[in-house]
Coordinates of N, CA and C in Angstrom, one line a residue:
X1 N 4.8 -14.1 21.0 CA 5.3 -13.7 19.7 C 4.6 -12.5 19.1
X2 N 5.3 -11.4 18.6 CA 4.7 -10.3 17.9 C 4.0 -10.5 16.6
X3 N 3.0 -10.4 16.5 CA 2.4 -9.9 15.3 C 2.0 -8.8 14.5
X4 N 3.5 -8.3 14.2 CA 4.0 -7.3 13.4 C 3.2 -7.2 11.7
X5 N 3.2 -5.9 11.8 CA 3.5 -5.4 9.6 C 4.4 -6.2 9.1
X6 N 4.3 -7.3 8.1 CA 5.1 -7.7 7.0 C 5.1 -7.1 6.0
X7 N 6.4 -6.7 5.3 CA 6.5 -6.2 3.8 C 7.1 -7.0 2.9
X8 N 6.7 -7.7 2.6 CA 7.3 -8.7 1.0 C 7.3 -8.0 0.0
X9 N 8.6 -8.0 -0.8 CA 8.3 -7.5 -2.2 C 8.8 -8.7 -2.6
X10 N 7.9 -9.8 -3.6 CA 8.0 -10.5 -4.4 C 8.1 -10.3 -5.7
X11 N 9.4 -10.9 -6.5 CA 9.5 -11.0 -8.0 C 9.3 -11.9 -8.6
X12 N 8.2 -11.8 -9.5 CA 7.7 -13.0 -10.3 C 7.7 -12.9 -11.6
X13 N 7.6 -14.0 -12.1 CA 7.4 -14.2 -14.0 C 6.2 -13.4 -14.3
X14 N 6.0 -12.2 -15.2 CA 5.1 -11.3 -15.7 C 3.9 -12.4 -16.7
X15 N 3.5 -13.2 -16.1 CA 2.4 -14.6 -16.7 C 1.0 -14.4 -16.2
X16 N -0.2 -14.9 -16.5 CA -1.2 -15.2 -16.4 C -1.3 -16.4 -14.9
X17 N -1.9 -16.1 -14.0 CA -2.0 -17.2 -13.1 C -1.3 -16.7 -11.8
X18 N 0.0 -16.3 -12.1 CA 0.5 -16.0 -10.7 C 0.3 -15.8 -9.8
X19 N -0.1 -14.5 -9.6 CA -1.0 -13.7 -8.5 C -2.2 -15.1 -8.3
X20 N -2.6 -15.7 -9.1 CA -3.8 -16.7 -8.5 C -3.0 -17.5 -7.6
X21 N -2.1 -18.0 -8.1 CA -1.6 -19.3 -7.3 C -0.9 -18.5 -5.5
X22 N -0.4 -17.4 -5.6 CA 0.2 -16.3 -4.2 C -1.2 -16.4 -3.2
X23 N -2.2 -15.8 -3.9 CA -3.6 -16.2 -3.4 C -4.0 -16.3 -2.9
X24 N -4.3 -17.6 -3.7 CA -4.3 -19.8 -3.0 C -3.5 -19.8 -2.0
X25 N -1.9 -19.2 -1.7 CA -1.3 -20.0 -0.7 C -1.8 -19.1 0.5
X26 N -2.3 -17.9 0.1 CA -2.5 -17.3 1.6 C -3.7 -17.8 1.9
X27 N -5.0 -18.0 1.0 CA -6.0 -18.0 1.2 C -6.1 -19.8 2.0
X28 N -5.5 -20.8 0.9 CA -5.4 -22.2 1.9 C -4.8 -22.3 3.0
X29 N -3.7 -21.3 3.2 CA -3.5 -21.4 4.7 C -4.1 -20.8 6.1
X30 N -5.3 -19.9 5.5 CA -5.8 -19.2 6.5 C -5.0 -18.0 6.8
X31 N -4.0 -17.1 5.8 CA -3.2 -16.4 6.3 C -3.9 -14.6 5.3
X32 N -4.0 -14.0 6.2 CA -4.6 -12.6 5.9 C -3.9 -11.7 5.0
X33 N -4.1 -11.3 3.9 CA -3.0 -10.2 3.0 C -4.0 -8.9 3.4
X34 N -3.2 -7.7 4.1 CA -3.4 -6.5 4.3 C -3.5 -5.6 3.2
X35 N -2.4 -5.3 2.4 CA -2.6 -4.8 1.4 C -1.4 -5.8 -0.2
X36 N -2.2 -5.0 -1.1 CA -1.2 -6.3 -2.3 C -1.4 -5.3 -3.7
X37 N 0.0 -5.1 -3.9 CA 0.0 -4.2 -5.4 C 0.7 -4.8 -6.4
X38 N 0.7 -5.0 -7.8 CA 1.6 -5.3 -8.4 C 1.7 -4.5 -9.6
X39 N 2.8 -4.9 -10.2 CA 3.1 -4.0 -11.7 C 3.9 -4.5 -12.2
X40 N 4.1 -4.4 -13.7 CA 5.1 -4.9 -13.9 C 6.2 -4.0 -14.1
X41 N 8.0 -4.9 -13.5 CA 9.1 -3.8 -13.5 C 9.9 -2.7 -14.8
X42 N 10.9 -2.0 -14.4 CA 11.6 -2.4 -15.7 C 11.4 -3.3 -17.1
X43 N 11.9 -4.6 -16.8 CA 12.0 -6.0 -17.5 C 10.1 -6.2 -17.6
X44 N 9.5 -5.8 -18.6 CA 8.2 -6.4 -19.1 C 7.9 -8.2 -18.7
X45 N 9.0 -8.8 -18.5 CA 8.5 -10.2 -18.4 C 8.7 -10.3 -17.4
X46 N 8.8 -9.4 -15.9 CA 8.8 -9.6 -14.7 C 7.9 -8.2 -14.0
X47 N 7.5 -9.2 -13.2 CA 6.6 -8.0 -12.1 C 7.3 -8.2 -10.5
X48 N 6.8 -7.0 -9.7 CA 6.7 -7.1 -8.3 C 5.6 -6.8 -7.5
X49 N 5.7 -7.9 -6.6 CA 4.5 -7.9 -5.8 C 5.1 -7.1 -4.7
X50 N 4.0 -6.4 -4.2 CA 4.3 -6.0 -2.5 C 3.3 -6.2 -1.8
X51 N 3.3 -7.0 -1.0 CA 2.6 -7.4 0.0 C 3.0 -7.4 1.0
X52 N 1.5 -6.9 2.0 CA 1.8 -7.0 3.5 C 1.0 -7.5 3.8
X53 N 1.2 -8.5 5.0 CA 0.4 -9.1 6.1 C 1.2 -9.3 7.4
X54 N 0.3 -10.4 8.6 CA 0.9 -9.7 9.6 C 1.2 -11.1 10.0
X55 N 1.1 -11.5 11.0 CA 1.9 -12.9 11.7 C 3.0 -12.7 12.8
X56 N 3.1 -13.9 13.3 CA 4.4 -13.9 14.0 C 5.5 -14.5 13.5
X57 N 6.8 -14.6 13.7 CA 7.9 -14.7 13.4 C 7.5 -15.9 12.5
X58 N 7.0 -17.2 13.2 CA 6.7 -18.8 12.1 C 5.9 -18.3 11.6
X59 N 5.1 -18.1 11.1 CA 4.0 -17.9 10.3 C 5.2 -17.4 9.2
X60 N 5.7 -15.7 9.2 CA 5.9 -15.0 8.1 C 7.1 -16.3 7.8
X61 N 8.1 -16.4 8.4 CA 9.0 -17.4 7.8 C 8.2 -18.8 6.9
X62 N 7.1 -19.4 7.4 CA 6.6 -20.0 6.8 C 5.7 -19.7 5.5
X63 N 5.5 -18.4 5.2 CA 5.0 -17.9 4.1 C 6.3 -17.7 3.2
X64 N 7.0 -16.9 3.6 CA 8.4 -17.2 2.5 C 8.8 -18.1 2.0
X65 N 9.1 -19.3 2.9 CA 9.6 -20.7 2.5 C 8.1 -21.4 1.2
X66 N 6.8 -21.3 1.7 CA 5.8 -21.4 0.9 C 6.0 -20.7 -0.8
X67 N 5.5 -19.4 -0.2 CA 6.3 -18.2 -1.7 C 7.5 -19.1 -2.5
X68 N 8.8 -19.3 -2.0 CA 10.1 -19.3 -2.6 C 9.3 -20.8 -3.7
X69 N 8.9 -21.8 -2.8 CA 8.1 -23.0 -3.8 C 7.6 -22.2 -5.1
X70 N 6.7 -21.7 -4.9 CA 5.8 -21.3 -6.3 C 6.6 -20.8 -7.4
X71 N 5.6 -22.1 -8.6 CA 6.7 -21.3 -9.8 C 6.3 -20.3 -10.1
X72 N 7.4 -19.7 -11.1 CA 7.0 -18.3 -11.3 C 7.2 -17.5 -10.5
X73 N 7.9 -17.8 -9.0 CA 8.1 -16.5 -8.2 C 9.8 -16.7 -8.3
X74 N 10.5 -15.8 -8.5 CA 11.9 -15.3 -8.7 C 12.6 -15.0 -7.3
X75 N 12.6 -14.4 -6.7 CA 12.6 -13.8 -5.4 C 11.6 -13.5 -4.2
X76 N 11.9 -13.5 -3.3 CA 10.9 -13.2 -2.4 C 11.9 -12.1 -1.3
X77 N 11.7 -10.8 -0.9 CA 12.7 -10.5 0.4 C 11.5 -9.7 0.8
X78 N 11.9 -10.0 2.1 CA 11.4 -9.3 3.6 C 11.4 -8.2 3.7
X79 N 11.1 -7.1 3.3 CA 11.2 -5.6 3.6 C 11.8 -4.6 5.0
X80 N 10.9 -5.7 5.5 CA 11.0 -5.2 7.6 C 12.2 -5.8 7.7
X81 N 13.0 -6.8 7.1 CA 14.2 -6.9 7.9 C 15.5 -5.9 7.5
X82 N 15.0 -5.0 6.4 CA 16.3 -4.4 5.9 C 15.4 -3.0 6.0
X83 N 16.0 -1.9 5.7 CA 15.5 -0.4 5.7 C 15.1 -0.2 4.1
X84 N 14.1 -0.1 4.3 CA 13.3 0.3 3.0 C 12.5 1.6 3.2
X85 N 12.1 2.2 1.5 CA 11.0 3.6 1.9 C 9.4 3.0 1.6
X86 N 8.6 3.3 1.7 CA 6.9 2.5 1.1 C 6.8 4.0 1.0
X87 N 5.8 3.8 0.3 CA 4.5 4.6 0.0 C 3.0 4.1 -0.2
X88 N 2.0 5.1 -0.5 CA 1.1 4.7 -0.7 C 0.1 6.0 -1.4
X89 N -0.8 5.4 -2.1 CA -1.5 6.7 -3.1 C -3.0 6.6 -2.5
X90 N -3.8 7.4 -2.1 CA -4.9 7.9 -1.4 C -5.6 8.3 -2.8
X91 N -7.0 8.6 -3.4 CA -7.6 9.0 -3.9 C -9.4 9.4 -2.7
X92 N -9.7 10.2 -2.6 CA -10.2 10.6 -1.2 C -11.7 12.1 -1.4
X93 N -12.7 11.4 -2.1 CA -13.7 12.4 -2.2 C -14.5 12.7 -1.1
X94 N -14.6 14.1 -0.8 CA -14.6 14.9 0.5 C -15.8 15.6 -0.2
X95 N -17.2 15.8 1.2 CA -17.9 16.9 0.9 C -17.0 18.2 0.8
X96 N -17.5 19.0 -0.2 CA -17.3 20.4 0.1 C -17.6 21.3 0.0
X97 N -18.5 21.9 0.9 CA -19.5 22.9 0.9 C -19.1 24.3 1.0
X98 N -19.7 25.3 0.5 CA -18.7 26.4 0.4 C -18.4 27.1 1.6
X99 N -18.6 26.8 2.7 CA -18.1 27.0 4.2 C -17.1 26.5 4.5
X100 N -17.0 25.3 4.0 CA -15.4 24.2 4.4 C -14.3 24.5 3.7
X101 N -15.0 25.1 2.0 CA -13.7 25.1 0.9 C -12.4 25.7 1.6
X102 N -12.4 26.7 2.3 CA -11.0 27.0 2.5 C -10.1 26.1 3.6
X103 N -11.1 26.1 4.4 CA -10.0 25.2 5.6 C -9.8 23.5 4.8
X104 N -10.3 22.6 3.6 CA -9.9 21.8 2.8 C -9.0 21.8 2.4
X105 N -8.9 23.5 1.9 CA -7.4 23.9 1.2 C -6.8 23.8 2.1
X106 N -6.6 24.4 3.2 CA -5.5 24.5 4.4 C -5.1 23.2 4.6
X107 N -5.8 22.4 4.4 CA -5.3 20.7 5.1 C -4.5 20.2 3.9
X108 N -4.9 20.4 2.8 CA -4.2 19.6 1.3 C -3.0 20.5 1.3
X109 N -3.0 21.9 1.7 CA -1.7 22.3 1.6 C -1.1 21.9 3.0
X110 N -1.6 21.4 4.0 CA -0.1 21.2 5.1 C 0.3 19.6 5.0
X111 N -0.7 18.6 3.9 CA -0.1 17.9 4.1 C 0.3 17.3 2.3
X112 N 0.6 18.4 1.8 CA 1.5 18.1 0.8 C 0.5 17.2 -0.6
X113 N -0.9 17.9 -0.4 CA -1.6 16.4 -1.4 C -2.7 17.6 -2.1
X114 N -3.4 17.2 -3.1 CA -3.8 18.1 -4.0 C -4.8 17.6 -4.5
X115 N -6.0 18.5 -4.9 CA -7.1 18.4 -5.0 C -7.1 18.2 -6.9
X116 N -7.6 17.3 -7.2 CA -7.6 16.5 -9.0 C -8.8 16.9 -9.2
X117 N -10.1 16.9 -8.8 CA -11.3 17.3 -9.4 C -12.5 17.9 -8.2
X118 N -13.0 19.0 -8.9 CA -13.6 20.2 -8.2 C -15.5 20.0 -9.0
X119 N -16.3 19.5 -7.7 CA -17.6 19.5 -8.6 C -18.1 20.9 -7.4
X120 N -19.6 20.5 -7.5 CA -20.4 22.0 -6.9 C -20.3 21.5 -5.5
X121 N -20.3 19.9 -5.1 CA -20.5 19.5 -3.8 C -19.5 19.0 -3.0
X122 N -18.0 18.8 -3.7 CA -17.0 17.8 -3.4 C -15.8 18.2 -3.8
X123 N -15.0 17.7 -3.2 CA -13.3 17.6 -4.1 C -12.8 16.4 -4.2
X124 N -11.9 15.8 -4.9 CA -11.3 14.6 -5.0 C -9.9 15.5 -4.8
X125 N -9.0 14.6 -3.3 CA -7.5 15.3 -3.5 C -7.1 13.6 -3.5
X126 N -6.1 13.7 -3.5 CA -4.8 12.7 -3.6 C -3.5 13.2 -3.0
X127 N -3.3 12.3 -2.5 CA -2.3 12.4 -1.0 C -1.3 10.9 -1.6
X128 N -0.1 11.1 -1.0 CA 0.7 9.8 -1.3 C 1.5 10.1 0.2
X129 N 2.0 9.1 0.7 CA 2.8 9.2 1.8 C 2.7 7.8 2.4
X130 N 3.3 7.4 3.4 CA 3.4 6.5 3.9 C 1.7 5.9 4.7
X131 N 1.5 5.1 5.4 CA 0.4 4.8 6.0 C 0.0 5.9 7.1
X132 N 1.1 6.2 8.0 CA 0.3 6.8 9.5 C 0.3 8.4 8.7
X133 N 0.7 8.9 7.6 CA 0.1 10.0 6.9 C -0.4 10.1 6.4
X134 N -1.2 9.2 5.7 CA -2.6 8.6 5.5 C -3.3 9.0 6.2
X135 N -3.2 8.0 7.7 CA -4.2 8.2 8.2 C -4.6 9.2 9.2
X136 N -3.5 9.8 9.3 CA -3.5 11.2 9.7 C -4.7 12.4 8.8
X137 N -4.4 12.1 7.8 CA -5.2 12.8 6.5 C -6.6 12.7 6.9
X138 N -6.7 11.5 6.7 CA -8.1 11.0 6.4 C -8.9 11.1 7.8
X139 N -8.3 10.9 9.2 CA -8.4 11.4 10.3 C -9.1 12.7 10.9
X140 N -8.4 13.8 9.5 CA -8.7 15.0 9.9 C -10.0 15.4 8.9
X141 N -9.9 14.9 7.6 CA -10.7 15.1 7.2 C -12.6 14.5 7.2
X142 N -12.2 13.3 8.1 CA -13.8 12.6 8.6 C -14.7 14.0 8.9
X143 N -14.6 14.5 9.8 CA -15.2 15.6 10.2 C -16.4 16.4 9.0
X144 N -15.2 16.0 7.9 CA -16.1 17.5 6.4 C -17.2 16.1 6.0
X145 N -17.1 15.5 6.1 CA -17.6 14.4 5.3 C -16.9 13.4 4.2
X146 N -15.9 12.1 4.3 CA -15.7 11.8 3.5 C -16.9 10.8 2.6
X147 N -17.0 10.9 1.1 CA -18.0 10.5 0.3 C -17.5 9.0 0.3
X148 N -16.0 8.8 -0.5 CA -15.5 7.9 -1.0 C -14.2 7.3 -0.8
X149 N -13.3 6.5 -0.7 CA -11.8 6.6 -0.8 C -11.2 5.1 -1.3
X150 N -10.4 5.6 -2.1 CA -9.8 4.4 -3.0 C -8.1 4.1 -2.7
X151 N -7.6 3.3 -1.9 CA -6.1 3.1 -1.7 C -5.3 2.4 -2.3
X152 N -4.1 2.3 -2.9 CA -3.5 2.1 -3.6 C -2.9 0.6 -2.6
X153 N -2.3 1.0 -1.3 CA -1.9 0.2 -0.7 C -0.4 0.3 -0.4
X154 N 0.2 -0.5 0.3 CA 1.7 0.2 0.2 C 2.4 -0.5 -1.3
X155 N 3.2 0.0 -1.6 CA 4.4 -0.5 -2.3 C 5.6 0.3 -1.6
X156 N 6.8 -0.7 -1.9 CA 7.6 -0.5 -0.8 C 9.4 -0.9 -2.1
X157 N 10.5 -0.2 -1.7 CA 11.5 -0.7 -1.8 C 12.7 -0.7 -1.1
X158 N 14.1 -1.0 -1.2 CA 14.7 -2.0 -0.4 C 15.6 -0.1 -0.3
X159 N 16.5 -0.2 0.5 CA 17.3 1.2 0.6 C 18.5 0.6 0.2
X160 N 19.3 1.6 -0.1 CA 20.9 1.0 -1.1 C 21.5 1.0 0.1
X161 N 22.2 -0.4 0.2 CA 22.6 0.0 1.2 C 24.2 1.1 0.9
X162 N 24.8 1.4 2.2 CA 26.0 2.3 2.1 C 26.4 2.1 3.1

């Protein structure tokens, strides 16, 4: 059985507790969350979760059927089974010495991501894109020195269908 990327976006009651009790069910089951964002939607008294972990086919079906239990969760859909777009937000402090500064620029401009704060030693850029352009980024940039990096994680939504 494959142990594929899961993408859940779950909608829950915008309450105190929730996310604790989502948690609890991965954490008492022994089941791993990859990455986990939430916010709240549109509607202030609902949020979405997106989460990914990984499993094989029983496992994730058995995390859904788990999820759909808990109060306070509204929906639960599968991401990977329908065509959806994700993203993800990079925040990524780079040495930058004044030998590197230009070929740093060259990289932030081929891969579409922009440098937010300029000290005497560093840059902070921010990149958004999917995971494997991520890590493509971050890939190339090991070499200069990365200082720090803060991920947002994916969030993900469903494509209309047509």
């Amino acid at each position: 059985m494959e142990n594929g990327k899961t993408v859940l976006s779950i909608i829950v009651d915008n309450q105190p507790g929730v996310l604790s009790r989502i948690a609890g069910l991965f954490s008492g089951r022994g089941y791993n969350i990859e990455s986990l964002c939430v916010a709240e939607t549109d509607d202030p008294l609902v949020s979405r979760i997106t989460l990914v972990t990984k499993g094989n086919k029983l496992i994730i079906e058995q995390i859904k059927k788990q999820l759909h239990k808990l109060i306070n969760v509204i929906t639960v859909h599968d991401l990977t089974e329908t065509k959806y777009v994700e993203r993800e937000l990079a925040l990524i402090k780079i040495n930058a010495k004044p030998k590197d500064r230009a070929e740093i620029l060259r990289m932030v401009d081929v891969f579409r991501s922009k440098v937010i704060d300029v000290g005497h030693e560093h840059f902070t850029i921010e990149i958004t894109g999917d995971e494997e352009k991520l890590k493509a980024f971050i890939n190339i940039l090991k070499p200069m020195g990365i200082k720090e990096i803060a991920r947002t994680g994916t969030i993900a939504l469903a494509r209309e269908l047509q």
